[in-house]
C-alpha cells in the first residue's frame, strides 16, 4: 500500500506547473494510485490521462494502457485517449486497430446527417492523424464534413477553416473552390493558411499580400512563435519570386533571433544553404562541412510530430543527398529514396568522381539482370535512376530498353497496373515521343487500352484520361472512344472528359463538338505569347546539322600611282605566276628515246658527230 491517501494524490495531480519542475512526480503519483487498488480505478485512470497527455508524457500514458488494460477496457471513453496517444506517438497500426473497433468505416460515419460530440471528437483525431501521415485527401474530406455540420457551433469556425486550408494546401491547386469556411481577414492563422494555397497555385503576389496582412495582425498581438512562422513563409515566397537578397536577410535575422533548439531552425538552415552552389564539381564545396552546418543530429532527433509529412520527407531527403555526395555511409531504410541511394553507393565506387558514362553503364547492366531475374525485386528507385542516367548521357535507346523490359513483364504479372507501373508507363510514353517512335507508341498505348476496365479506371482516373488523350493525338479513335465513354460514366462532372464525349456519350465520341471548342481560340495571340505549333511525329529523325559556308575574304582594290584608267586592270596581278589563268607550264624534253620512235630535230643534231666540238689533247701524265 502507498503511504499517501487518495485525496492528497489527486490534489498533486491537479497542480499544473508551466516550467515542469516535477514532471516525473506526476507519473509516480499515477502509479501509486493505480497500484493502491481503490474501488474506482477508472476515475483515477481518467485523472491520470488528463494530467499526463497535456504534459506530453505519451510514452508513459501508453505504458498505463498496456499495464492496466482491464481497467481501460471497462470504460469506453478511454478509447479516445488511446487514439490520441497513438496519434501522437505515430503508431499507425495501433491507431487503425483502435479506430476500427470504435468507429468502423469512415465513409459510413461521413454519410450520417448529424454526429454527436463523441463522434466529432473521433473525427477530429482521425483528421489530425491523416494529416500527419500525409493522407491529405482524407483529412480535407473530414474537415469539410465537420464544417458543413457545424450549425450549433460545436467547433470554432476559424479553427475549422485553418485545418481545412492546411490540408487543401497539399492537394491539387484547382480545388480551392471546395473550401466551405469563409475567409476571415481578422484571423492571421486563416490568412497564413490561405497564403499557402495561393503559393501552391503559383499566385505568389496574392500570397505575399495575405502574408503582409497576417504579419501586421500578429505584430499587434505580440505572438513571437507565430511571428517567426509567418516571417519564414514570407522568406520562402520571396525566394520563389527571385528576391534572394531580401529572403536571405529575413532568414539571417530569424537565425540570430530564434532558439537553436527550435523546430524551425533546420528549415531556416536548409533554406539558407539553398542559396549556395553545392555542385559536386565545385572545388570550394565541402559537403561534410555542409552536413555539420545543417546539424544533422538535431534534424534526425526531431520526430514527425513537429513537422508535416512533406516537410519531414524533404528534410530527410536533403540529408540523404548530402551524405551520398560526401561519400558517407548510411543504412538503407524503408523509403524508396534511401534504398536507391544505398544501392547506388554500392554499385558506384565514387559518386563524385566517376563519369556519368561509367555510372550509366554500371546501372544499366545491373538493372538488366535484375529485371530478367525478378521484376518485383528489381528496385523501383534504382530503375528510375538508371533511366535518368541514360538520358543524361544522351543514350535514349538504352533508356527505352529498360523501360520496355520492365513494362512488358509488369503488364503480364500485374494487369491491374500498380502505381509504379503507371509511372513507368508515363516515362515510356514520353521517351517514345522524345525519340519520335510513333509505331512503338501506338502499339504500347493499344496494349494499355486492352487492360482498361472500370475497376482500374476508378483507382487512377487521371492516368487513364492521359492515355485517352494520347490515343486521340495518334488518331486511334476506336480505343479512345471506349476509354472516354467509360470515364464519363465514372466521373460525369469532369469538364475535359465531358468536352470530348459531348452530348452523345452512349454511342461514340462527339467529334463535331471539336469545332466549337477551338472556335474561340485566338491563334495569333497564342503565337505572340510564345506558344509553338504542334509537330507531327515522324519515325525518322530530322537532321539538325547545317553546313555553314565560309566567308570569302574581300580585299580592297589597290592601283599603282601611274595606272592608266583607260586600260583594263589585271585582276590577277596580286597572284603568283603559277596561280594565274594565263600561266602555261613549259614541257621538258626527255633525253631517253625508245627504239623505233620518232625524234625531234634537236635530238638529231645532238647525234650528228660533225657538229660536235673538238676536245683538247690530253696532257702527258707523270709517274705516280
Coordinates of C-alpha atoms in Angstrom, one line a residue:
X1 CA 0.0 0.0 0.0
X2 CA 1.1 3.5 -0.6
X3 CA 1.8 5.9 2.3
X4 CA -0.3 8.8 0.9
X5 CA -4.1 8.8 0.7
X6 CA -6.1 9.2 -2.4
X7 CA -7.1 12.8 -1.7
X8 CA -3.6 14.1 -1.4
X9 CA -2.5 12.3 -4.6
X10 CA -5.4 13.7 -6.6
X11 CA -4.6 17.2 -5.3
X12 CA -1.0 16.7 -6.6
X13 CA -2.3 15.7 -10.0
X14 CA -4.4 18.9 -10.2
X15 CA -1.4 21.1 -9.7
X16 CA -0.1 22.3 -13.1
X17 CA 3.5 23.5 -13.4
X18 CA 4.3 25.5 -16.5
X19 CA 8.0 25.1 -16.0
X20 CA 7.8 21.3 -15.5
X21 CA 9.6 21.4 -12.2
X22 CA 8.4 18.0 -11.2
X23 CA 7.3 16.1 -14.3
X24 CA 8.2 12.6 -13.1
X25 CA 6.3 13.1 -9.8
X26 CA 3.1 13.0 -11.9
X27 CA 4.0 9.6 -13.3
X28 CA 4.9 8.2 -9.9
X29 CA 1.7 9.5 -8.3
X30 CA -0.3 7.8 -11.1
X31 CA 1.4 4.5 -10.4
X32 CA 0.8 4.9 -6.7
X33 CA -2.9 5.5 -7.1
X34 CA -3.4 2.6 -9.6
X35 CA -1.4 0.2 -7.6
X36 CA -3.4 1.0 -4.5
X37 CA -6.4 -1.0 -5.8
X38 CA -9.0 1.6 -5.0
X39 CA -12.7 0.9 -5.6
X40 CA -12.9 3.4 -8.5
X41 CA -9.8 2.8 -10.6
X42 CA -11.5 4.2 -13.7
X43 CA -11.8 7.7 -12.2
X44 CA -8.1 7.6 -11.1
X45 CA -7.0 6.5 -14.6
X46 CA -9.1 9.2 -16.2
X47 CA -7.4 11.8 -13.9
X48 CA -4.0 10.4 -14.8
X49 CA -4.7 10.7 -18.6
X50 CA -6.0 14.2 -18.3
X51 CA -2.8 15.1 -16.4
X52 CA -0.2 13.2 -18.5
X53 CA -1.4 14.0 -22.0
X54 CA -1.3 17.8 -21.7
X55 CA 2.3 17.4 -20.3
X56 CA 3.3 15.4 -23.3
X57 CA 4.0 12.1 -21.4
X58 CA 2.6 9.9 -24.2
X59 CA 5.0 7.0 -23.7
X60 CA 4.1 6.7 -20.1
X61 CA 0.4 7.0 -20.9
X62 CA 0.8 4.1 -23.4
X63 CA 2.5 2.1 -20.6
X64 CA -0.5 2.7 -18.4
X65 CA -2.8 1.5 -21.2
X66 CA -0.9 -1.8 -21.5
X67 CA -0.3 -2.3 -17.8
X68 CA -3.9 -1.6 -16.8
X69 CA -5.6 -3.0 -19.9
X70 CA -8.6 -4.4 -17.9
X71 CA -9.3 -1.0 -16.3
X72 CA -9.2 0.8 -19.7
X73 CA -11.5 -1.9 -21.3
X74 CA -14.3 -1.3 -18.8
X75 CA -14.7 2.3 -19.9
X76 CA -15.4 3.2 -23.5
X77 CA -14.3 6.8 -23.0
X78 CA -10.7 5.7 -22.7
X79 CA -10.8 4.7 -26.4
X80 CA -10.5 8.4 -27.4
X81 CA -7.5 8.8 -25.1
X82 CA -6.0 5.7 -26.7
X83 CA -6.5 7.0 -30.2
X84 CA -4.9 10.4 -29.3
X85 CA -1.9 8.7 -27.7
X86 CA -1.2 6.5 -30.7
X87 CA -1.7 9.6 -33.0
X88 CA 0.9 11.5 -31.0
X89 CA 3.3 8.5 -31.0
X90 CA 2.8 7.9 -34.7
X91 CA 1.8 4.3 -34.2
X92 CA -0.2 3.8 -37.4
X93 CA -1.1 0.1 -37.0
X94 CA -2.3 0.5 -33.4
X95 CA -4.3 3.6 -34.4
X96 CA -6.0 1.7 -37.2
X97 CA -6.9 -1.2 -34.9
X98 CA -8.4 1.0 -32.2
X99 CA -10.3 3.1 -34.9
X100 CA -11.9 0.0 -36.4
X101 CA -13.0 -1.2 -33.0
X102 CA -14.5 2.2 -32.1
X103 CA -15.8 3.8 -35.3
X104 CA -15.7 1.2 -38.1
X105 CA -15.8 2.6 -41.6
X106 CA -15.0 6.3 -42.1
X107 CA -17.3 6.5 -45.2
X108 CA -20.3 5.3 -43.2
X109 CA -19.6 7.8 -40.5
X110 CA -19.4 10.7 -43.0
X111 CA -22.7 9.7 -44.6
X112 CA -24.6 10.5 -41.4
X113 CA -26.8 13.5 -41.3
X114 CA -25.6 14.5 -37.9
X115 CA -22.9 13.3 -35.4
X116 CA -22.8 13.6 -31.6
X117 CA -19.9 15.0 -29.5
X118 CA -18.1 11.7 -29.2
X119 CA -18.2 11.1 -32.9
X120 CA -17.0 14.7 -33.6
X121 CA -14.0 14.1 -31.3
X122 CA -13.2 10.9 -33.1
X123 CA -13.3 12.6 -36.5
X124 CA -11.0 15.4 -35.2
X125 CA -8.4 12.9 -34.1
X126 CA -8.8 10.9 -37.3
X127 CA -8.3 14.1 -39.4
X128 CA -5.2 15.1 -37.5
X129 CA -3.8 11.6 -37.8
X130 CA -4.4 11.6 -41.6
X131 CA -2.7 15.0 -42.0
X132 CA 0.3 13.7 -40.0
X133 CA 0.9 10.7 -42.2
X134 CA 0.3 12.5 -45.5
X135 CA -3.3 11.4 -46.3
X136 CA -4.4 15.0 -47.1
X137 CA -7.4 14.0 -49.2
X138 CA -9.0 12.1 -46.3
X139 CA -8.1 14.9 -43.8
X140 CA -9.7 17.5 -46.1
X141 CA -12.8 15.4 -46.5
X142 CA -13.3 15.1 -42.8
X143 CA -12.8 18.8 -42.1
X144 CA -15.2 19.7 -44.9
X145 CA -17.8 17.4 -43.3
X146 CA -17.3 19.0 -39.9
X147 CA -17.6 22.5 -41.3
X148 CA -20.8 21.6 -43.1
X149 CA -22.3 20.1 -39.9
X150 CA -21.3 22.8 -37.5
X151 CA -24.7 24.5 -37.3
X152 CA -24.8 24.5 -33.5
X153 CA -21.3 25.9 -33.2
X154 CA -19.7 22.8 -31.6
X155 CA -16.4 23.8 -33.2
X156 CA -14.8 27.2 -33.6
X157 CA -15.2 28.2 -37.2
X158 CA -11.8 29.8 -37.5
X159 CA -10.1 26.6 -36.3
X160 CA -12.0 24.5 -38.8
X161 CA -11.1 27.0 -41.6
X162 CA -7.4 26.8 -40.7
X163 CA -7.4 23.0 -40.6
X164 CA -9.4 22.8 -43.8
X165 CA -7.0 25.1 -45.7
X166 CA -3.9 23.4 -44.2
X167 CA -5.0 20.0 -45.7
X168 CA -6.0 21.7 -49.0
X169 CA -2.6 23.3 -49.4
X170 CA -1.1 19.9 -50.3
X171 CA -3.8 18.9 -52.8
X172 CA -4.5 20.0 -56.3
X173 CA -4.5 23.8 -56.8
X174 CA -7.7 23.6 -58.8
X175 CA -9.7 22.6 -55.7
X176 CA -9.7 25.9 -53.9
X177 CA -13.4 26.4 -54.6
X178 CA -14.1 23.3 -52.4
X179 CA -13.4 25.3 -49.2
X180 CA -16.5 25.6 -47.0
X181 CA -15.5 28.0 -44.3
X182 CA -15.3 31.7 -45.4
X183 CA -12.1 33.7 -45.2
X184 CA -12.0 35.9 -42.1
X185 CA -9.3 38.6 -42.6
X186 CA -9.2 39.3 -38.8
X187 CA -7.5 36.0 -38.1
X188 CA -3.8 35.8 -39.0
X189 CA -4.0 32.0 -38.8
X190 CA -6.6 31.9 -41.6
X191 CA -4.6 34.4 -43.7
X192 CA -1.5 32.4 -43.3
X193 CA -3.1 29.1 -44.4
X194 CA -4.9 30.9 -47.3
X195 CA -1.5 32.2 -48.5
X196 CA -0.1 28.7 -48.6
X197 CA -2.9 27.7 -51.0
X198 CA -2.1 30.8 -53.2
X199 CA 1.6 29.9 -53.3
X200 CA 0.8 26.3 -54.3
X201 CA -1.3 27.6 -57.2
X202 CA 1.6 29.8 -58.3
X203 CA -0.1 33.1 -57.2
X204 CA 3.0 34.5 -55.4
X205 CA 1.8 38.1 -55.4
X206 CA -1.6 37.1 -53.8
X207 CA 0.2 35.0 -51.2
X208 CA 2.5 37.9 -50.3
X209 CA -0.5 40.3 -49.9
X210 CA -2.1 37.8 -47.5
X211 CA 1.2 37.3 -45.6
X212 CA 1.7 41.0 -45.1
X213 CA -1.8 41.4 -43.6
X214 CA -1.1 38.4 -41.3
X215 CA 2.2 39.9 -40.3
X216 CA 0.5 43.2 -39.2
X217 CA -2.1 41.3 -37.1
X218 CA 0.5 39.0 -35.4
X219 CA 2.7 42.0 -34.5
X220 CA -0.3 43.7 -32.8
X221 CA -0.9 40.5 -30.7
X222 CA 2.9 40.1 -30.0
X223 CA 2.9 36.4 -30.5
X224 CA 6.5 35.6 -31.1
X225 CA 6.1 31.9 -32.2
X226 CA 3.5 32.8 -34.9
X227 CA 5.5 35.8 -36.0
X228 CA 8.6 33.6 -36.7
X229 CA 6.5 31.2 -38.7
X230 CA 4.9 33.9 -40.8
X231 CA 8.3 35.6 -41.5
X232 CA 9.7 32.2 -42.5
X233 CA 6.9 31.8 -45.0
X234 CA 7.5 35.4 -46.3
X235 CA 11.1 34.5 -46.9
X236 CA 10.1 31.4 -48.8
X237 CA 7.7 33.3 -51.1
X238 CA 10.3 36.0 -51.8
X239 CA 12.8 33.3 -52.7
X240 CA 10.3 31.8 -55.1
X241 CA 9.8 35.3 -56.6
X242 CA 13.6 35.6 -57.2
X243 CA 14.2 38.2 -54.5
X244 CA 17.1 36.3 -53.0
X245 CA 18.7 39.2 -51.1
X246 CA 15.5 40.1 -49.3
X247 CA 14.8 36.5 -48.5
X248 CA 18.3 35.8 -47.2
X249 CA 18.2 38.9 -45.0
X250 CA 14.9 37.7 -43.3
X251 CA 16.4 34.2 -42.8
X252 CA 19.6 35.5 -41.2
X253 CA 17.5 37.7 -38.9
X254 CA 15.4 34.6 -37.9
X255 CA 18.5 32.5 -37.4
X256 CA 20.0 35.1 -35.0
X257 CA 16.8 35.5 -33.1
X258 CA 15.3 32.0 -32.8
X259 CA 16.5 29.4 -30.2
X260 CA 18.9 26.9 -31.7
X261 CA 16.7 24.0 -30.5
X262 CA 13.6 25.3 -32.2
X263 CA 11.9 23.1 -34.8
X264 CA 12.1 26.0 -37.3
X265 CA 16.0 26.1 -37.2
X266 CA 16.6 23.1 -39.5
X267 CA 14.2 24.7 -42.1
X268 CA 16.0 28.0 -41.8
X269 CA 19.4 26.5 -42.3
X270 CA 18.2 24.4 -45.2
X271 CA 16.8 27.4 -47.0
X272 CA 20.0 29.4 -46.4
X273 CA 22.1 26.6 -47.9
X274 CA 19.8 26.6 -50.9
X275 CA 21.3 29.9 -51.9
X276 CA 24.8 28.4 -52.2
X277 CA 26.1 26.4 -55.2
X278 CA 26.6 22.9 -53.8
X279 CA 27.7 21.4 -57.1
X280 CA 29.8 18.3 -56.8
X281 CA 32.3 19.7 -59.4
X282 CA 32.8 22.9 -57.4
X283 CA 36.2 22.8 -55.8
X284 CA 35.0 25.1 -53.0
X285 CA 32.2 22.8 -51.9
X286 CA 32.9 20.9 -48.7
X287 CA 29.9 18.6 -48.2
X288 CA 31.0 17.2 -44.8
X289 CA 31.1 20.8 -43.6
X290 CA 27.7 21.5 -45.0
X291 CA 26.3 18.5 -43.1
X292 CA 27.8 19.9 -39.9
X293 CA 26.3 23.3 -40.6
X294 CA 22.9 21.7 -41.2
X295 CA 23.2 20.0 -37.8
X296 CA 22.0 16.6 -39.0
X297 CA 21.9 15.2 -35.4
X298 CA 19.2 17.7 -34.5
X299 CA 17.2 17.0 -37.7
X300 CA 17.3 13.3 -37.0
X301 CA 16.3 13.7 -33.4
X302 CA 13.2 15.7 -34.3
X303 CA 10.1 13.4 -34.7
X304 CA 7.5 13.8 -37.3
X305 CA 5.1 15.5 -34.8
X306 CA 7.0 18.8 -35.2
X307 CA 6.7 18.8 -39.0
X308 CA 4.2 18.0 -41.6
X309 CA 4.6 14.8 -43.6
X310 CA 6.1 16.6 -46.7
X311 CA 8.4 18.8 -44.6
X312 CA 9.8 15.7 -42.8
X313 CA 10.3 13.9 -46.1
X314 CA 12.1 16.9 -47.7
X315 CA 14.4 17.4 -44.7
X316 CA 15.4 13.7 -44.7
X317 CA 15.9 13.7 -48.5
X318 CA 18.3 16.7 -48.2
X319 CA 20.3 14.9 -45.6
X320 CA 20.5 11.7 -47.7
X321 CA 21.6 13.6 -50.8
X322 CA 24.4 15.4 -48.9
X323 CA 25.6 12.2 -47.3
X324 CA 25.6 10.4 -50.7
X325 CA 27.8 13.0 -52.4
X326 CA 30.0 13.3 -49.4
X327 CA 30.7 9.6 -49.7
X328 CA 29.3 8.9 -46.2
X329 CA 27.9 5.5 -45.4
X330 CA 24.3 5.3 -44.3
X331 CA 21.8 2.5 -43.7
X332 CA 19.1 1.6 -46.1
X333 CA 15.7 2.3 -44.6
X334 CA 12.1 1.6 -45.7
X335 CA 11.8 4.6 -48.0
X336 CA 12.4 4.3 -51.8
X337 CA 15.0 7.1 -51.7
X338 CA 17.2 5.6 -49.0
X339 CA 17.1 2.1 -50.7
X340 CA 18.0 3.6 -54.0
X341 CA 20.9 5.6 -52.6
X342 CA 22.2 2.6 -50.7
X343 CA 22.2 0.5 -53.9
X344 CA 23.7 3.4 -55.9
X345 CA 26.7 3.8 -53.5
X346 CA 27.4 0.1 -53.6
X347 CA 27.4 0.0 -57.4
X348 CA 29.5 3.1 -58.0
X349 CA 32.8 3.4 -56.2
X350 CA 33.0 7.2 -56.0
X351 CA 29.8 9.1 -56.9
X352 CA 31.6 12.4 -57.2
X353 CA 34.5 11.3 -59.4
X354 CA 33.1 8.6 -61.6
X355 CA 32.0 10.0 -65.0
X356 CA 28.3 9.8 -65.9
X357 CA 29.0 7.3 -68.8
X358 CA 30.6 4.8 -66.4
X359 CA 27.8 5.2 -63.9
X360 CA 25.2 4.8 -66.6
X361 CA 26.8 1.6 -67.9
X362 CA 27.1 0.1 -64.4
X363 CA 23.4 0.7 -63.5
X364 CA 22.2 -0.4 -66.9
X365 CA 23.9 -3.8 -66.6
X366 CA 22.7 -4.2 -63.0
X367 CA 19.0 -3.3 -63.9
X368 CA 19.0 -5.5 -67.0
X369 CA 20.0 -8.5 -64.8
X370 CA 17.6 -7.6 -62.0
X371 CA 14.6 -7.2 -64.4
X372 CA 15.4 -10.5 -66.1
X373 CA 15.6 -12.3 -62.7
X374 CA 12.5 -10.8 -60.9
X375 CA 10.6 -7.6 -61.7
X376 CA 9.1 -7.3 -58.2
X377 CA 12.6 -7.2 -56.5
X378 CA 14.4 -5.1 -59.1
X379 CA 14.2 -1.9 -57.2
X380 CA 11.9 0.8 -58.4
X381 CA 14.1 3.8 -57.5
X382 CA 17.2 2.2 -58.9
X383 CA 15.4 1.7 -62.2
X384 CA 14.3 5.3 -62.4
X385 CA 17.9 6.4 -61.6
X386 CA 19.3 4.1 -64.3
X387 CA 16.9 5.5 -66.9
X388 CA 17.7 9.1 -65.8
X389 CA 21.5 8.4 -66.2
X390 CA 20.9 7.1 -69.8
X391 CA 19.0 10.3 -70.6
X392 CA 21.8 12.3 -69.0
X393 CA 24.4 10.9 -71.4
X394 CA 22.0 11.0 -74.4
X395 CA 21.6 7.3 -74.7
X396 CA 17.8 7.2 -75.2
X397 CA 17.8 3.7 -76.8
X398 CA 19.1 2.1 -73.5
X399 CA 16.6 4.1 -71.5
X400 CA 13.8 2.8 -73.7
X401 CA 15.1 -0.8 -73.4
X402 CA 15.0 -0.6 -69.6
X403 CA 11.5 0.9 -69.5
X404 CA 10.2 -1.6 -72.2
X405 CA 11.6 -4.6 -70.4
X406 CA 10.0 -3.6 -67.1
X407 CA 6.6 -2.7 -68.6
X408 CA 6.4 -6.0 -70.6
X409 CA 6.9 -8.1 -67.6
X410 CA 4.9 -5.9 -65.2
X411 CA 1.9 -5.8 -67.5
X412 CA 1.8 -9.6 -67.7
X413 CA 2.3 -10.1 -63.9
X414 CA 0.0 -7.2 -62.8
X415 CA -2.9 -6.5 -65.2
X416 CA -4.4 -4.1 -62.7
X417 CA -1.4 -1.7 -63.1
X418 CA 0.3 -0.9 -59.8
X419 CA 1.3 2.7 -59.1
X420 CA 4.9 2.3 -60.2
X421 CA 3.8 0.5 -63.4
X422 CA 1.8 3.6 -64.2
X423 CA 4.8 5.8 -63.5
X424 CA 6.9 3.7 -65.9
X425 CA 4.1 4.0 -68.5
X426 CA 4.3 7.7 -68.3
X427 CA 8.0 7.6 -68.7
X428 CA 7.9 5.2 -71.7
X429 CA 5.3 7.3 -73.5
X430 CA 7.5 10.4 -73.0
X431 CA 10.6 8.6 -74.3
X432 CA 8.7 7.4 -77.4
X433 CA 7.6 10.9 -78.1
X434 CA 11.0 12.4 -77.5
X435 CA 12.6 9.9 -79.9
X436 CA 9.7 10.2 -82.4
X437 CA 8.9 6.4 -82.4
X438 CA 5.3 6.7 -83.5
X439 CA 4.7 3.0 -84.3
X440 CA 6.1 1.8 -80.9
X441 CA 4.0 4.4 -79.2
X442 CA 0.8 3.3 -80.9
X443 CA 1.5 -0.4 -80.0
X444 CA 2.2 0.4 -76.4
X445 CA -0.9 2.6 -76.0
X446 CA -3.1 -0.1 -77.6
X447 CA -1.8 -2.6 -75.1
X448 CA -2.6 -0.3 -72.3
X449 CA -6.1 0.3 -73.7
X450 CA -6.6 -3.5 -73.7
X451 CA -6.1 -3.6 -69.9
X452 CA -8.6 -0.9 -69.3
X453 CA -11.6 -1.6 -67.1
X454 CA -13.9 0.3 -64.8
X455 CA -12.1 -1.1 -61.7
X456 CA -8.6 0.1 -62.9
X457 CA -10.1 3.5 -64.0
X458 CA -11.5 4.2 -60.5
X459 CA -8.1 3.6 -59.0
X460 CA -6.3 6.2 -61.1
X461 CA -8.7 8.3 -63.1
X462 CA -6.1 10.8 -64.3
X463 CA -3.8 8.2 -65.7
X464 CA -6.5 6.7 -68.0
X465 CA -7.6 10.2 -69.0
X466 CA -3.9 10.8 -70.1
X467 CA -3.9 7.6 -72.1
X468 CA -7.2 8.6 -73.7
X469 CA -5.8 11.9 -74.9
X470 CA -2.7 10.2 -76.2
X471 CA -4.8 7.8 -78.2
X472 CA -6.8 10.8 -79.6
X473 CA -3.5 12.5 -80.6
X474 CA -2.5 9.4 -82.6
X475 CA -6.0 9.3 -84.2
X476 CA -6.8 5.9 -82.6
X477 CA -10.5 6.8 -82.2
X478 CA -11.7 3.3 -81.5
X479 CA -9.7 2.8 -78.3
X480 CA -10.2 6.4 -77.3
X481 CA -13.9 6.0 -77.8
X482 CA -14.0 3.1 -75.3
X483 CA -11.9 4.9 -72.7
X484 CA -13.7 8.2 -72.7
X485 CA -17.2 6.8 -72.6
X486 CA -16.3 4.7 -69.6
X487 CA -14.5 7.6 -67.9
X488 CA -17.6 9.8 -68.4
X489 CA -19.7 7.2 -66.6
X490 CA -17.2 7.1 -63.7
X491 CA -16.9 10.9 -63.4
X492 CA -19.7 12.7 -65.2
X493 CA -18.6 16.1 -63.8
X494 CA -15.1 16.1 -65.3
X495 CA -15.1 19.0 -67.8
X496 CA -12.3 17.7 -70.0
X497 CA -14.0 14.3 -70.5
X498 CA -17.4 15.9 -70.9
X499 CA -16.0 18.2 -73.7
X500 CA -14.6 15.3 -75.6
X501 CA -17.5 13.0 -75.3
X502 CA -20.2 15.7 -75.8
X503 CA -23.9 15.0 -75.7
X504 CA -24.0 11.7 -77.4
X505 CA -22.0 9.9 -74.7
X506 CA -23.6 6.5 -75.2
X507 CA -22.6 6.0 -78.8
X508 CA -19.2 7.5 -79.7
X509 CA -17.0 10.5 -79.3
X510 CA -18.8 13.6 -80.5
X511 CA -16.2 14.8 -82.9
X512 CA -18.4 17.6 -84.3
X513 CA -18.1 19.3 -80.9
X514 CA -14.4 19.8 -81.6
X515 CA -15.1 22.8 -83.9
X516 CA -16.9 24.6 -81.2
X517 CA -14.1 24.0 -78.7
X518 CA -11.4 25.7 -80.9
X519 CA -13.6 28.4 -82.4
X520 CA -12.9 30.8 -79.6
X521 CA -9.1 30.2 -79.7
X522 CA -7.1 33.2 -80.9
X523 CA -4.2 31.6 -82.7
X524 CA -2.3 34.8 -83.4
X525 CA -2.4 35.8 -79.8
X526 CA -1.1 32.4 -78.7
X527 CA 1.8 32.7 -81.2
X528 CA 2.6 36.2 -79.9
X529 CA 2.7 34.7 -76.3
X530 CA 5.4 32.3 -77.4
X531 CA 3.4 29.1 -78.0
X532 CA 4.9 26.8 -80.6
X533 CA 2.7 24.8 -83.0
X534 CA 2.4 21.0 -82.7
X535 CA 4.7 19.0 -84.9
X536 CA 3.7 15.8 -86.5
X537 CA 5.5 12.8 -85.0
X538 CA 7.6 11.0 -87.7
X539 CA 9.7 7.9 -87.3
X540 CA 12.8 9.4 -88.9
X541 CA 14.9 11.9 -87.1
X542 CA 15.4 15.3 -88.6
X543 CA 18.9 16.4 -89.2
X544 CA 19.8 19.4 -87.1
X545 CA 23.3 19.8 -88.6
X546 CA 23.6 22.7 -91.1
X547 CA 26.6 23.4 -93.3
X548 CA 27.9 26.9 -92.7
X549 CA 29.5 28.4 -95.7
X550 CA 32.9 30.1 -95.2
X551 CA 33.0 33.8 -95.8
X552 CA 35.4 34.8 -98.5
X553 CA 37.9 37.5 -97.7
X554 CA 37.2 40.6 -99.6
X555 CA 40.4 42.6 -100.5
X556 CA 40.3 46.3 -101.1
X557 CA 41.3 47.2 -104.7
X558 CA 44.7 48.9 -104.9
X559 CA 46.1 50.5 -108.1
X560 CA 49.6 51.9 -108.7
X561 CA 50.1 55.7 -108.9
X562 CA 50.9 55.7 -112.7
X563 CA 48.0 53.4 -113.7
X564 CA 46.2 54.1 -117.0
X565 CA 42.5 54.4 -116.2
X566 CA 41.6 53.6 -119.9
X567 CA 43.5 50.3 -119.7
X568 CA 41.7 47.3 -118.1
X569 CA 43.2 46.3 -114.8
X570 CA 44.6 42.8 -114.5
X571 CA 42.5 41.3 -111.7
X572 CA 45.1 38.6 -111.1
X573 CA 48.0 41.0 -110.6
X574 CA 48.5 40.1 -107.0
X575 CA 48.5 36.3 -107.5
X576 CA 51.7 34.3 -108.0
X577 CA 52.5 33.5 -111.6
X578 CA 51.8 29.8 -111.2
X579 CA 48.3 30.7 -109.9
X580 CA 47.3 32.9 -112.8
X581 CA 45.0 31.7 -115.5
X582 CA 47.3 32.6 -118.4
X583 CA 50.3 30.7 -117.0
X584 CA 51.5 27.8 -119.1
X585 CA 53.9 25.1 -117.9
X586 CA 56.9 24.5 -120.2
X587 CA 57.3 20.9 -121.1
X588 CA 60.7 19.4 -120.6
X589 CA 62.1 17.1 -123.3
X590 CA 63.3 13.8 -122.1
X591 CA 66.7 12.6 -123.2
X592 CA 65.7 8.9 -123.5
X593 CA 64.4 7.7 -126.8
X594 CA 62.6 4.5 -127.4
X595 CA 63.7 2.1 -130.1
X596 CA 61.7 2.8 -133.3
X597 CA 60.3 6.0 -132.0
X598 CA 60.3 9.4 -133.8
X599 CA 62.9 12.0 -132.9
X600 CA 62.7 15.8 -132.9
X601 CA 65.3 18.0 -134.6
X602 CA 67.2 18.9 -131.5
X603 CA 67.8 15.3 -130.7
X604 CA 69.0 14.6 -134.2
X605 CA 71.5 17.5 -134.1
X606 CA 72.9 16.1 -130.9
X607 CA 73.6 12.8 -132.5
X608 CA 75.5 14.5 -135.5
X609 CA 79.2 13.9 -134.8
X610 CA 80.4 16.6 -137.3
X611 CA 78.7 19.3 -135.4
X612 CA 80.2 18.4 -132.1
X613 CA 83.1 20.5 -130.6
X614 CA 86.6 19.1 -130.7
X615 CA 88.1 18.2 -127.4
X616 CA 91.6 19.3 -126.4
X617 CA 94.6 17.0 -126.3
X618 CA 95.3 15.2 -123.0
X619 CA 98.5 16.2 -121.3
X620 CA 101.0 13.6 -120.5
X621 CA 100.7 12.4 -117.0
X622 CA 103.7 11.9 -114.9
X623 CA 104.7 8.8 -113.0
X624 CA 102.8 8.2 -109.8

